[in-house]
Amino acid sequence: PDISTMTFLFTGDIEDAAMQFILKNGALSQNDIIKVPHHGSRSSLDADFLKRVFPRVAVFSAGKRNRYGHPHPRALAAYKGIGAAIYRTDQDGAVTVTVSPGGLNLKTFRESRLHKVQLSRLFGGEEISNIQKVFETPPDPY
């Protein structure tokens, strides 16, 4: 994709009233990546807003085992229903997005974490994966 036209929407904790205001008064359009409103709560799910934004990637920022149950199953289903790739900080850890002339690179903490290996499987798939992660060169951000 052309990085000069990529769009990102960082919604913070907006809920229904703010989404309605933005829909009525803003120049909201399709976005490549959205930080899902209010941790993916049920009160921040609006079908018209979602249709207008129509993201390719949806990042749900929520703490693991949070007392509010975020993200809400309906919010997850709505974003999955439009075909957005789903990333959740409660399951994936930190989500890092790097944009460079080569395009968009999205990586999660879980993907970069080393994994335990069994000695009987030394230099098997997990160990090779760990070695690659240690020596992996991060993408050039410029």
Coordinates of N, CA and C in Angstrom, one line a residue:
P1 N 0.8 -1.2 0.0 CA 0.0 0.0 0.0 C 0.9 1.3 0.0
D2 N 0.3 2.3 -0.5 CA 1.0 3.6 -0.6 C 1.0 4.3 0.8
I3 N 2.1 4.4 1.5 CA 2.1 4.9 2.8 C 1.7 6.4 2.9
S4 N 1.8 7.1 1.8 CA 1.4 8.5 1.8 C -0.1 8.7 2.0
T5 N -0.8 7.6 1.8 CA -2.3 7.7 1.9 C -2.8 6.8 3.1
M6 N -2.0 6.2 3.8 CA -2.4 5.4 5.0 C -3.0 6.3 6.0
T7 N -4.1 5.8 6.6 CA -4.7 6.6 7.7 C -4.9 5.8 8.9
F8 N -4.8 6.5 10.1 CA -4.9 5.8 11.4 C -5.9 6.6 12.2
L9 N -6.7 6.0 13.0 CA -7.7 6.7 13.8 C -7.4 6.2 15.3
F10 N -7.0 7.2 16.1 CA -6.8 6.9 17.5 C -8.0 7.5 18.3
T11 N -8.9 6.7 18.7 CA -10.2 7.1 19.3 C -10.2 7.4 20.8
G12 N -9.2 7.0 21.5 CA -9.2 7.2 22.9 C -10.5 6.5 23.5
D13 N -11.1 7.1 24.5 CA -12.2 6.5 25.2 C -13.6 7.1 24.7
I14 N -13.7 7.5 23.5 CA -15.0 8.0 23.0 C -16.1 6.9 23.1
E15 N -17.3 7.4 23.4 CA -18.4 6.5 23.4 C -19.5 7.0 22.4
D16 N -20.7 6.5 22.5 CA -21.7 6.8 21.5 C -21.9 8.3 21.2
A17 N -22.0 9.1 22.2 CA -22.3 10.5 21.9 C -21.2 11.2 21.1
A18 N -19.9 10.9 21.4 CA -18.8 11.4 20.6 C -18.8 10.8 19.2
M19 N -19.1 9.6 19.1 CA -19.1 9.0 17.7 C -20.2 9.6 16.9
Q20 N -21.4 9.9 17.5 CA -22.4 10.5 16.7 C -22.0 12.0 16.3
F21 N -21.4 12.7 17.2 CA -20.9 14.0 16.9 C -19.9 14.0 15.7
I22 N -19.0 13.0 15.8 CA -18.0 12.9 14.7 C -18.6 12.6 13.4
L23 N -19.6 11.6 13.4 CA -20.3 11.3 12.2 C -21.0 12.4 11.6
K24 N -21.7 13.3 12.4 CA -22.4 14.4 11.9 C -21.6 15.6 11.5
N25 N -20.5 15.8 12.2 CA -19.7 17.0 12.0 C -18.3 16.8 11.4
G26 N -17.8 15.6 11.3 CA -16.4 15.4 10.9 C -16.3 14.9 9.5
A27 N -15.1 14.9 9.0 CA -14.8 14.4 7.7 C -14.2 13.0 7.9
L28 N -15.0 12.1 8.5 CA -14.5 10.8 8.8 C -14.6 9.9 7.6
S29 N -13.5 9.2 7.4 CA -13.5 8.3 6.2 C -12.9 7.0 6.6
Q30 N -12.7 6.1 5.6 CA -12.1 4.8 5.9 C -10.7 5.0 6.4
N31 N -10.3 4.1 7.3 CA -9.0 4.1 7.9 C -8.3 2.8 7.8
D32 N -7.0 2.8 7.7 CA -6.3 1.5 7.6 C -6.2 0.8 9.0
I33 N -6.0 1.6 10.0 CA -5.9 1.1 11.4 C -6.7 1.9 12.3
I34 N -7.4 1.3 13.2 CA -8.1 2.0 14.3 C -7.7 1.4 15.6
K35 N -7.5 2.3 16.6 CA -7.5 1.9 18.0 C -8.9 2.0 18.4
V36 N -9.5 0.8 18.6 CA -10.9 0.7 18.9 C -11.4 1.5 20.0
P37 N -12.5 2.3 19.9 CA -13.0 3.1 21.0 C -13.2 2.4 22.3
H38 N -12.8 3.1 23.3 CA -13.1 2.7 24.7 C -12.9 1.2 25.0
H39 N -11.7 0.7 24.6 CA -11.3 -0.6 24.9 C -12.1 -1.7 24.3
G40 N -13.0 -1.3 23.4 CA -13.9 -2.3 22.8 C -15.1 -2.6 23.6
S41 N -15.5 -1.5 24.4 CA -16.7 -1.7 25.2 C -18.0 -1.7 24.3
R42 N -19.1 -2.2 24.9 CA -20.3 -2.3 24.2 C -20.9 -0.9 23.9
S43 N -20.6 0.0 24.9 CA -21.1 1.4 24.7 C -20.4 2.2 23.6
S44 N -19.3 1.6 23.1 CA -18.6 2.3 22.0 C -18.7 1.6 20.7
L45 N -19.7 0.9 20.5 CA -19.9 0.1 19.3 C -21.1 0.8 18.5
D46 N -20.8 1.3 17.4 CA -21.9 2.0 16.6 C -21.7 1.5 15.1
A47 N -22.8 0.9 14.6 CA -22.7 0.3 13.3 C -22.4 1.4 12.2
D48 N -23.0 2.6 12.3 CA -22.7 3.6 11.3 C -21.3 4.1 11.3
F49 N -20.8 4.2 12.5 CA -19.4 4.6 12.7 C -18.4 3.6 12.1
L50 N -18.7 2.3 12.4 CA -17.9 1.2 11.9 C -17.9 1.1 10.4
K51 N -19.1 1.3 9.8 CA -19.2 1.3 8.3 C -18.4 2.4 7.7
R52 N -18.4 3.6 8.3 CA -17.7 4.7 7.8 C -16.2 4.6 7.9
V53 N -15.7 4.1 9.1 CA -14.3 3.9 9.3 C -13.7 2.7 8.6
F54 N -14.5 1.6 8.6 CA -14.1 0.4 7.9 C -12.6 0.0 7.9
P55 N -12.1 -0.2 9.1 CA -10.6 -0.4 9.1 C -10.2 -1.8 8.6
R56 N -8.9 -1.9 8.2 CA -8.3 -3.1 7.8 C -7.8 -3.8 9.0
V57 N -7.3 -3.0 10.0 CA -6.8 -3.5 11.3 C -7.4 -2.8 12.4
A58 N -7.8 -3.6 13.4 CA -8.5 -3.1 14.7 C -7.6 -3.5 15.9
V59 N -7.2 -2.5 16.6 CA -6.4 -2.8 17.8 C -7.3 -2.5 19.1
F60 N -7.5 -3.5 19.8 CA -8.3 -3.4 21.1 C -7.3 -3.3 22.2
S61 N -7.3 -2.2 22.9 CA -6.4 -2.0 24.0 C -7.2 -2.2 25.3
A62 N -6.8 -3.4 26.0 CA -7.5 -3.8 27.2 C -6.6 -4.6 28.1
G63 N -6.7 -4.4 29.4 CA -5.9 -5.2 30.3 C -6.3 -6.6 30.4
K64 N -5.4 -7.5 30.6 CA -5.7 -8.9 30.8 C -6.6 -9.1 32.0
R65 N -7.7 -9.8 31.9 CA -8.6 -10.1 32.9 C -9.2 -8.9 33.6
N66 N -9.4 -7.8 32.8 CA -9.9 -6.6 33.3 C -11.4 -6.8 33.9
R67 N -11.7 -6.0 34.9 CA -13.0 -6.2 35.6 C -14.2 -5.9 34.7
Y68 N -14.0 -5.2 33.6 CA -15.1 -4.7 32.8 C -15.4 -5.7 31.6
G69 N -14.6 -6.7 31.5 CA -14.8 -7.7 30.4 C -14.5 -7.2 29.0
H70 N -13.7 -6.1 28.9 CA -13.3 -5.6 27.6 C -12.2 -6.5 27.0
P71 N -12.3 -6.6 25.7 CA -13.3 -6.1 24.8 C -14.6 -7.0 24.8
H72 N -15.7 -6.3 24.6 CA -17.0 -7.0 24.6 C -17.1 -7.9 23.4
P73 N -17.7 -9.1 23.6 CA -17.8 -10.0 22.4 C -18.5 -9.4 21.2
R74 N -19.5 -8.5 21.4 CA -20.2 -7.9 20.3 C -19.2 -7.0 19.5
A75 N -18.4 -6.3 20.2 CA -17.4 -5.4 19.5 C -16.4 -6.3 18.7
L76 N -15.9 -7.3 19.3 CA -15.0 -8.2 18.6 C -15.7 -8.8 17.3
A77 N -16.9 -9.2 17.5 CA -17.7 -9.8 16.3 C -17.9 -8.8 15.3
A78 N -18.2 -7.5 15.6 CA -18.5 -6.5 14.6 C -17.2 -6.2 13.8
Y79 N -16.1 -6.1 14.4 CA -14.9 -5.8 13.7 C -14.4 -7.1 12.8
K80 N -14.6 -8.2 13.4 CA -14.3 -9.5 12.6 C -15.3 -9.5 11.4
G81 N -16.5 -9.1 11.6 CA -17.6 -9.2 10.6 C -17.3 -8.4 9.4
I82 N -16.5 -7.3 9.6 CA -16.1 -6.5 8.4 C -14.8 -6.9 7.8
G83 N -14.2 -7.9 8.4 CA -12.9 -8.4 7.8 C -11.7 -7.8 8.4
A84 N -11.8 -7.0 9.5 CA -10.6 -6.4 10.0 C -9.7 -7.4 10.7
A85 N -8.4 -7.3 10.6 CA -7.5 -8.1 11.4 C -7.6 -7.6 12.8
I86 N -7.7 -8.5 13.8 CA -7.9 -8.2 15.2 C -6.6 -8.4 15.9
Y87 N -6.2 -7.3 16.7 CA -5.1 -7.4 17.6 C -5.6 -7.0 19.0
R88 N -5.3 -7.7 20.0 CA -5.7 -7.4 21.4 C -4.6 -7.4 22.4
T89 N -4.4 -6.2 23.1 CA -3.3 -6.1 24.0 C -3.5 -7.1 25.2
D90 N -4.7 -7.5 25.5 CA -4.9 -8.4 26.6 C -4.4 -9.8 26.2
Q91 N -4.3 -10.1 25.0 CA -3.8 -11.4 24.5 C -2.4 -11.3 23.8
D92 N -2.2 -10.3 23.0 CA -1.0 -10.1 22.2 C 0.1 -9.3 22.9
G93 N -0.3 -8.6 23.9 CA 0.7 -7.6 24.5 C 0.8 -6.4 23.7
A94 N 1.8 -5.6 23.8 CA 2.0 -4.4 23.1 C 1.9 -4.7 21.6
V95 N 1.3 -3.7 20.8 CA 1.2 -3.8 19.4 C 2.0 -2.6 18.8
T96 N 3.0 -2.9 18.0 CA 3.8 -1.9 17.4 C 3.6 -1.8 15.9
V97 N 3.3 -0.6 15.5 CA 3.1 -0.4 14.0 C 4.2 0.5 13.5
T98 N 4.9 0.0 12.5 CA 6.0 0.8 11.9 C 5.6 1.0 10.4
V99 N 5.7 2.3 10.1 CA 5.4 2.7 8.7 C 6.7 3.2 8.0
S100 N 7.0 2.6 6.9 CA 8.2 3.0 6.2 C 7.9 2.9 4.7
P101 N 8.9 3.4 3.9 CA 8.6 3.4 2.4 C 8.3 1.9 1.9
G102 N 8.7 0.9 2.7 CA 8.5 -0.4 2.3 C 7.1 -0.9 2.6
G103 N 6.3 -0.1 3.4 CA 5.0 -0.4 3.8 C 4.8 -0.4 5.2
L104 N 3.8 -1.1 5.7 CA 3.3 -1.2 7.0 C 3.8 -2.5 7.7
N105 N 4.4 -2.4 8.9 CA 4.8 -3.6 9.6 C 4.1 -3.5 11.0
L106 N 3.4 -4.6 11.3 CA 2.7 -4.7 12.6 C 3.2 -5.9 13.3
K107 N 3.6 -5.7 14.6 CA 4.2 -6.8 15.3 C 3.7 -6.7 16.8
T108 N 3.5 -7.8 17.3 CA 3.0 -7.9 18.7 C 4.1 -8.4 19.6
F109 N 4.0 -8.0 20.9 CA 5.0 -8.5 21.9 C 5.0 -10.0 21.9
R110 N 3.8 -10.6 21.9 CA 3.8 -12.1 21.9 C 4.6 -12.7 20.8
E111 N 4.6 -12.1 19.6 CA 5.3 -12.6 18.5 C 6.8 -12.6 18.7
S112 N 7.3 -11.6 19.4 CA 8.7 -11.4 19.6 C 9.3 -12.0 20.9
R113 N 8.4 -12.6 21.7 CA 8.8 -13.2 23.0 C 9.4 -14.6 22.7
L114 N 10.5 -14.9 23.5 CA 11.1 -16.2 23.4 C 10.2 -17.2 24.0
H115 N 10.3 -18.4 23.5 CA 9.5 -19.5 24.0 C 10.4 -20.6 24.7
K116 N 9.8 -21.3 25.7 CA 10.5 -22.3 26.3 C 10.7 -23.5 25.3
V117 N 11.8 -24.2 25.4 CA 12.1 -25.3 24.6 C 12.4 -26.5 25.5
Q118 N 12.1 -27.7 25.0 CA 12.5 -28.9 25.6 C 13.8 -29.4 25.1
L119 N 14.7 -29.9 26.0 CA 16.1 -30.3 25.6 C 16.0 -31.4 24.5
S120 N 15.0 -32.2 24.5 CA 14.9 -33.3 23.5 C 14.6 -32.7 22.2
R121 N 14.1 -31.5 22.1 CA 13.8 -30.8 20.8 C 14.8 -29.7 20.5
L122 N 16.0 -29.8 21.0 CA 17.0 -28.8 20.8 C 17.2 -28.6 19.3
F123 N 17.2 -27.4 18.9 CA 17.4 -26.9 17.5 C 16.2 -27.4 16.6
G124 N 15.1 -27.6 17.3 CA 13.9 -27.8 16.6 C 13.2 -26.5 16.2
G125 N 12.0 -26.5 15.9 CA 11.3 -25.3 15.4 C 11.3 -24.2 16.4
E126 N 11.0 -24.5 17.7 CA 10.9 -23.4 18.7 C 12.3 -22.7 18.9
E127 N 13.4 -23.6 19.0 CA 14.7 -23.0 19.2 C 15.2 -22.2 18.0
I128 N 14.9 -22.6 16.8 CA 15.3 -21.9 15.6 C 14.5 -20.5 15.6
S129 N 13.3 -20.6 16.0 CA 12.4 -19.4 16.1 C 13.0 -18.4 17.1
N130 N 13.5 -18.9 18.3 CA 14.1 -18.1 19.3 C 15.4 -17.4 18.8
I131 N 16.2 -18.2 18.1 CA 17.4 -17.6 17.6 C 17.2 -16.5 16.6
Q132 N 16.2 -16.8 15.7 CA 15.8 -15.7 14.7 C 15.4 -14.5 15.4
K133 N 14.6 -14.6 16.5 CA 14.1 -13.4 17.2 C 15.2 -12.6 17.8
V134 N 16.2 -13.3 18.3 CA 17.4 -12.6 19.0 C 18.2 -11.8 18.0
F135 N 18.3 -12.4 16.8 CA 19.2 -11.7 15.8 C 18.4 -10.9 14.7
E136 N 17.1 -10.8 14.9 CA 16.2 -10.1 14.0 C 16.6 -8.6 14.0
T137 N 16.7 -8.1 12.8 CA 16.9 -6.7 12.6 C 15.6 -6.0 12.5
P138 N 15.3 -5.0 13.4 CA 14.0 -4.3 13.3 C 14.0 -3.5 11.9
P139 N 12.8 -3.3 11.4 CA 12.7 -2.6 10.1 C 13.1 -1.2 10.3
D140 N 13.6 -0.6 9.3 CA 14.1 0.8 9.2 C 12.8 1.7 9.3
P141 N 12.6 2.5 10.3 CA 11.4 3.3 10.4 C 11.4 4.5 9.4
Y142 N 12.4 4.7 8.6 CA 12.4 5.9 7.7 C 12.5 5.4 6.3

